[in-house]
């Protein structure tokens, strides 16, 4: 790409270089092979390079069913998650470190006047950590992918709902694992109410908070035209809900 780019203040020199490269390619064996393959493939076709309309395309104009679109988007989103395992490890490690820090500060509370106020403070930190961590984890997702999404949407490759559901479900395991790690560390360290049922109720509520925050981050990301705008809009919009 750099060899074939037109550099500022060097237009004539770059165009001469590009012409030499193109002329050299035109007389190369590879160019002859490409030309022969294209001529053989194109025989008997009026428009060989255009995507031919498929039979049985529905009135919606999409080339595949809802489930096919959903499966493909889910698979693509899941691959993008698997391609960056370091990000998953860093998020889980970050969650464990913050949970250990909060658990150490509020370690071993007893149910007296001071203990109740400290537990209230720790529960508020549950909310703030789950909110900001998950909002800012996804706040740049749609802003970064918006050009690709708009191009593929205009090409009638998939619906909006299949894209959103597939992308959300692909990232759901991480948004369940993070609250689980956080709650499992802080709950016994702080000395919150003993019993499996109380722990699972807390885990359920914290997981709901995390996923609502994720959805809110998606909302901010969709409503923002750029990543910088999303990062600027996020905190002022989130803070009133915490209050």
Short mmCIF file of C-alpha atoms in Angstrom, two decimals:
data_model
loop_
_atom_site.label_atom_id
_atom_site.label_comp_id
_atom_site.label_asym_id
_atom_site.label_seq_id
_atom_site.Cartn_x
_atom_site.Cartn_y
_atom_site.Cartn_z
CA UNK A 1 0.00 0.00 0.00
CA UNK A 2 2.83 2.39 0.82
CA UNK A 3 4.57 1.68 -2.51
CA UNK A 4 1.40 2.51 -4.46
CA UNK A 5 0.37 5.53 -2.39
CA UNK A 6 0.62 9.11 -3.68
CA UNK A 7 2.74 10.99 -1.14
CA UNK A 8 2.19 14.74 -0.67
CA UNK A 9 4.72 16.95 -2.52
CA UNK A 10 5.96 13.89 -4.44
CA UNK A 11 3.06 13.31 -6.81
CA UNK A 12 5.06 13.11 -10.06
CA UNK A 13 7.73 10.85 -8.58
CA UNK A 14 5.10 8.53 -7.04
CA UNK A 15 3.10 8.32 -10.28
CA UNK A 16 6.26 7.36 -12.21
CA UNK A 17 7.00 4.66 -9.64
CA UNK A 18 3.42 3.33 -9.84
CA UNK A 19 3.57 3.26 -13.65
CA UNK A 20 6.82 1.26 -13.57
CA UNK A 21 5.31 -1.23 -11.11
CA UNK A 22 2.13 -1.63 -13.19
CA UNK A 23 4.09 -2.00 -16.44
CA UNK A 24 6.35 -4.61 -14.86
CA UNK A 25 3.35 -6.53 -13.60
CA UNK A 26 1.59 -6.37 -16.98
CA UNK A 27 4.37 -8.35 -18.70
CA UNK A 28 4.89 -10.81 -15.82
CA UNK A 29 3.85 -14.50 -15.92
CA UNK A 30 1.44 -13.93 -13.01
CA UNK A 31 -0.48 -11.30 -15.01
CA UNK A 32 -0.85 -13.71 -17.94
CA UNK A 33 -2.16 -16.43 -15.61
CA UNK A 34 -4.70 -14.04 -14.08
CA UNK A 35 -5.85 -12.93 -17.54
CA UNK A 36 -6.24 -16.51 -18.76
CA UNK A 37 -8.17 -17.52 -15.62
CA UNK A 38 -10.48 -14.51 -15.93
CA UNK A 39 -11.17 -15.14 -19.62
CA UNK A 40 -11.96 -18.85 -19.00
CA UNK A 41 -14.20 -18.05 -16.01
CA UNK A 42 -16.03 -15.31 -17.88
CA UNK A 43 -17.02 -17.35 -20.94
CA UNK A 44 -20.76 -17.71 -21.35
CA UNK A 45 -21.57 -15.04 -18.77
CA UNK A 46 -22.89 -11.64 -19.71
CA UNK A 47 -21.77 -9.94 -16.50
CA UNK A 48 -19.18 -12.21 -14.88
CA UNK A 49 -18.04 -9.70 -12.28
CA UNK A 50 -21.45 -8.74 -10.91
CA UNK A 51 -23.15 -10.58 -8.06
CA UNK A 52 -26.06 -12.38 -9.66
CA UNK A 53 -29.48 -12.21 -7.95
CA UNK A 54 -30.40 -15.40 -6.14
CA UNK A 55 -33.60 -17.27 -6.69
CA UNK A 56 -35.97 -17.35 -3.75
CA UNK A 57 -34.90 -14.06 -2.21
CA UNK A 58 -37.73 -12.96 0.07
CA UNK A 59 -39.68 -9.72 -0.10
CA UNK A 60 -37.37 -8.27 2.56
CA UNK A 61 -34.49 -8.32 0.09
CA UNK A 62 -32.07 -10.21 2.33
CA UNK A 63 -30.10 -13.07 0.85
CA UNK A 64 -30.39 -15.33 3.89
CA UNK A 65 -32.84 -16.15 6.64
CA UNK A 66 -32.93 -14.48 10.06
CA UNK A 67 -31.28 -17.49 11.73
CA UNK A 68 -28.50 -17.64 9.15
CA UNK A 69 -27.75 -13.95 9.64
CA UNK A 70 -27.80 -14.36 13.43
CA UNK A 71 -25.52 -17.41 13.31
CA UNK A 72 -22.97 -15.70 11.06
CA UNK A 73 -22.87 -12.52 13.13
CA UNK A 74 -22.62 -14.55 16.35
CA UNK A 75 -19.78 -16.63 14.93
CA UNK A 76 -17.90 -13.55 13.64
CA UNK A 77 -18.31 -11.72 16.96
CA UNK A 78 -17.20 -14.79 18.91
CA UNK A 79 -14.08 -15.09 16.73
CA UNK A 80 -13.25 -11.44 17.38
CA UNK A 81 -13.48 -12.14 21.13
CA UNK A 82 -11.24 -15.21 20.82
CA UNK A 83 -8.68 -13.30 18.74
CA UNK A 84 -7.87 -11.07 21.70
CA UNK A 85 -7.43 -13.41 24.70
CA UNK A 86 -5.08 -10.94 26.39
CA UNK A 87 -7.94 -8.43 26.72
CA UNK A 88 -10.08 -11.05 28.50
CA UNK A 89 -7.20 -11.96 30.84
CA UNK A 90 -6.50 -8.29 31.62
CA UNK A 91 -10.16 -7.59 32.41
CA UNK A 92 -10.44 -10.59 34.72
CA UNK A 93 -7.12 -9.72 36.41
CA UNK A 94 -8.18 -6.09 36.80
CA UNK A 95 -11.49 -7.19 38.33
CA UNK A 96 -9.73 -9.54 40.76
CA UNK A 97 -7.28 -6.81 41.83
CA UNK A 98 -10.00 -4.19 42.40
CA UNK A 99 -12.14 -6.75 44.28
CA UNK A 100 -9.18 -7.68 46.50
CA UNK A 101 -8.49 -4.00 47.19
CA UNK A 102 -12.12 -3.28 48.16
CA UNK A 103 -12.26 -6.47 50.22
CA UNK A 104 -9.06 -5.48 52.04
CA UNK A 105 -10.33 -1.98 52.86
CA UNK A 106 -13.69 -3.25 54.19
CA UNK A 107 -12.37 -6.54 55.55
CA UNK A 108 -14.36 -8.34 58.27
CA UNK A 109 -17.20 -5.92 59.02
CA UNK A 110 -19.40 -6.53 62.06
CA UNK A 111 -23.04 -5.50 62.40
CA UNK A 112 -22.66 -2.43 64.62
CA UNK A 113 -23.28 1.22 63.72
CA UNK A 114 -19.90 1.69 62.04
CA UNK A 115 -20.11 -1.70 60.32
CA UNK A 116 -23.49 -0.92 58.76
CA UNK A 117 -22.21 2.38 57.35
CA UNK A 118 -19.08 0.67 56.02
CA UNK A 119 -21.19 -2.05 54.38
CA UNK A 120 -23.31 0.67 52.74
CA UNK A 121 -20.11 2.19 51.37
CA UNK A 122 -18.87 -1.15 50.08
CA UNK A 123 -22.19 -1.83 48.34
CA UNK A 124 -21.98 1.55 46.63
CA UNK A 125 -18.51 0.59 45.43
CA UNK A 126 -20.06 -2.61 44.03
CA UNK A 127 -22.29 -0.40 41.89
CA UNK A 128 -19.67 2.13 40.82
CA UNK A 129 -17.13 -0.53 39.87
CA UNK A 130 -19.61 -2.64 37.89
CA UNK A 131 -21.05 0.45 36.22
CA UNK A 132 -17.94 2.28 35.05
CA UNK A 133 -15.95 -0.85 34.27
CA UNK A 134 -18.64 -2.19 31.93
CA UNK A 135 -19.73 1.12 30.41
CA UNK A 136 -16.20 2.01 29.36
CA UNK A 137 -15.46 -1.56 28.23
CA UNK A 138 -18.00 -1.27 25.40
CA UNK A 139 -18.36 2.48 24.88
CA UNK A 140 -16.10 2.41 21.80
CA UNK A 141 -17.53 -0.76 20.24
CA UNK A 142 -20.17 0.62 17.88
CA UNK A 143 -18.33 3.90 17.24
CA UNK A 144 -15.39 1.92 15.88
CA UNK A 145 -17.50 -0.55 13.86
CA UNK A 146 -20.11 1.90 12.58
CA UNK A 147 -18.63 2.37 9.05
CA UNK A 148 -18.42 -1.40 8.49
CA UNK A 149 -21.92 -1.92 9.88
CA UNK A 150 -23.45 0.81 7.68
CA UNK A 151 -21.77 -0.58 4.56
CA UNK A 152 -22.93 -4.14 5.25
CA UNK A 153 -26.41 -2.96 6.22
CA UNK A 154 -26.77 -1.05 2.94
CA UNK A 155 -25.69 -4.21 1.13
CA UNK A 156 -28.63 -6.02 2.78
CA UNK A 157 -26.33 -8.59 4.36
CA UNK A 158 -28.12 -8.62 7.72
CA UNK A 159 -30.72 -6.88 9.86
CA UNK A 160 -30.01 -4.55 12.75
CA UNK A 161 -31.53 -6.90 15.35
CA UNK A 162 -29.42 -9.90 14.26
CA UNK A 163 -26.27 -7.77 14.44
CA UNK A 164 -27.05 -6.44 17.91
CA UNK A 165 -28.15 -9.79 19.36
CA UNK A 166 -25.23 -11.71 17.86
CA UNK A 167 -22.67 -9.20 19.11
CA UNK A 168 -24.22 -8.97 22.58
CA UNK A 169 -24.54 -12.74 23.09
CA UNK A 170 -20.96 -13.33 21.91
CA UNK A 171 -19.67 -11.03 24.66
CA UNK A 172 -22.15 -12.24 27.30
CA UNK A 173 -19.84 -14.88 28.90
CA UNK A 174 -17.32 -12.18 29.79
CA UNK A 175 -20.02 -9.93 31.25
CA UNK A 176 -21.13 -12.82 33.45
CA UNK A 177 -17.59 -13.87 34.44
CA UNK A 178 -16.56 -10.38 35.59
CA UNK A 179 -19.39 -9.98 38.19
CA UNK A 180 -18.82 -13.57 39.33
CA UNK A 181 -15.10 -12.95 40.01
CA UNK A 182 -15.79 -9.61 41.69
CA UNK A 183 -18.58 -10.86 43.96
CA UNK A 184 -16.84 -14.13 44.85
CA UNK A 185 -13.81 -12.22 46.18
CA UNK A 186 -15.44 -9.26 47.93
CA UNK A 187 -18.49 -10.99 49.47
CA UNK A 188 -16.62 -13.24 51.96
CA UNK A 189 -13.81 -10.71 52.58
CA UNK A 190 -16.22 -7.96 53.67
CA UNK A 191 -18.19 -10.44 55.75
CA UNK A 192 -21.58 -9.91 54.16
CA UNK A 193 -24.52 -12.08 55.21
CA UNK A 194 -23.56 -15.75 55.25
CA UNK A 195 -25.47 -18.36 53.29
CA UNK A 196 -25.49 -19.60 49.71
CA UNK A 197 -28.90 -18.09 48.91
CA UNK A 198 -27.80 -14.60 50.02
CA UNK A 199 -24.60 -14.89 48.00
CA UNK A 200 -26.46 -15.94 44.84
CA UNK A 201 -29.01 -13.12 45.23
CA UNK A 202 -26.12 -10.65 45.46
CA UNK A 203 -24.40 -12.25 42.46
CA UNK A 204 -27.63 -12.05 40.48
CA UNK A 205 -28.14 -8.35 41.25
CA UNK A 206 -24.49 -7.47 40.52
CA UNK A 207 -24.70 -9.38 37.21
CA UNK A 208 -27.87 -7.46 36.31
CA UNK A 209 -26.14 -4.16 37.13
CA UNK A 210 -23.15 -5.15 34.98
CA UNK A 211 -25.30 -6.08 31.99
CA UNK A 212 -27.54 -3.00 32.28
CA UNK A 213 -24.35 -0.90 32.37
CA UNK A 214 -23.13 -2.73 29.28
CA UNK A 215 -26.38 -1.94 27.46
CA UNK A 216 -26.12 1.68 28.58
CA UNK A 217 -22.58 1.77 27.18
CA UNK A 218 -23.93 0.42 23.89
CA UNK A 219 -26.56 3.20 23.90
CA UNK A 220 -23.91 5.90 24.38
CA UNK A 221 -21.72 4.27 21.72
CA UNK A 222 -24.57 4.17 19.19
CA UNK A 223 -25.59 7.77 19.89
CA UNK A 224 -22.04 9.12 19.53
CA UNK A 225 -20.45 9.92 16.20
CA UNK A 226 -16.90 9.18 17.36
CA UNK A 227 -15.01 7.39 20.13
CA UNK A 228 -13.80 10.67 21.65
CA UNK A 229 -17.36 11.98 21.85
CA UNK A 230 -18.55 8.72 23.46
CA UNK A 231 -15.79 8.94 26.09
CA UNK A 232 -16.71 12.57 26.80
CA UNK A 233 -20.47 11.96 27.05
CA UNK A 234 -20.23 8.76 29.14
CA UNK A 235 -19.34 9.95 32.69
CA UNK A 236 -21.76 12.94 32.92
CA UNK A 237 -24.63 10.71 31.78
CA UNK A 238 -23.80 7.81 34.12
CA UNK A 239 -23.20 9.77 37.35
CA UNK A 240 -26.85 10.95 37.86
CA UNK A 241 -27.98 7.31 37.84
CA UNK A 242 -25.45 6.45 40.55
CA UNK A 243 -26.68 9.32 42.69
#
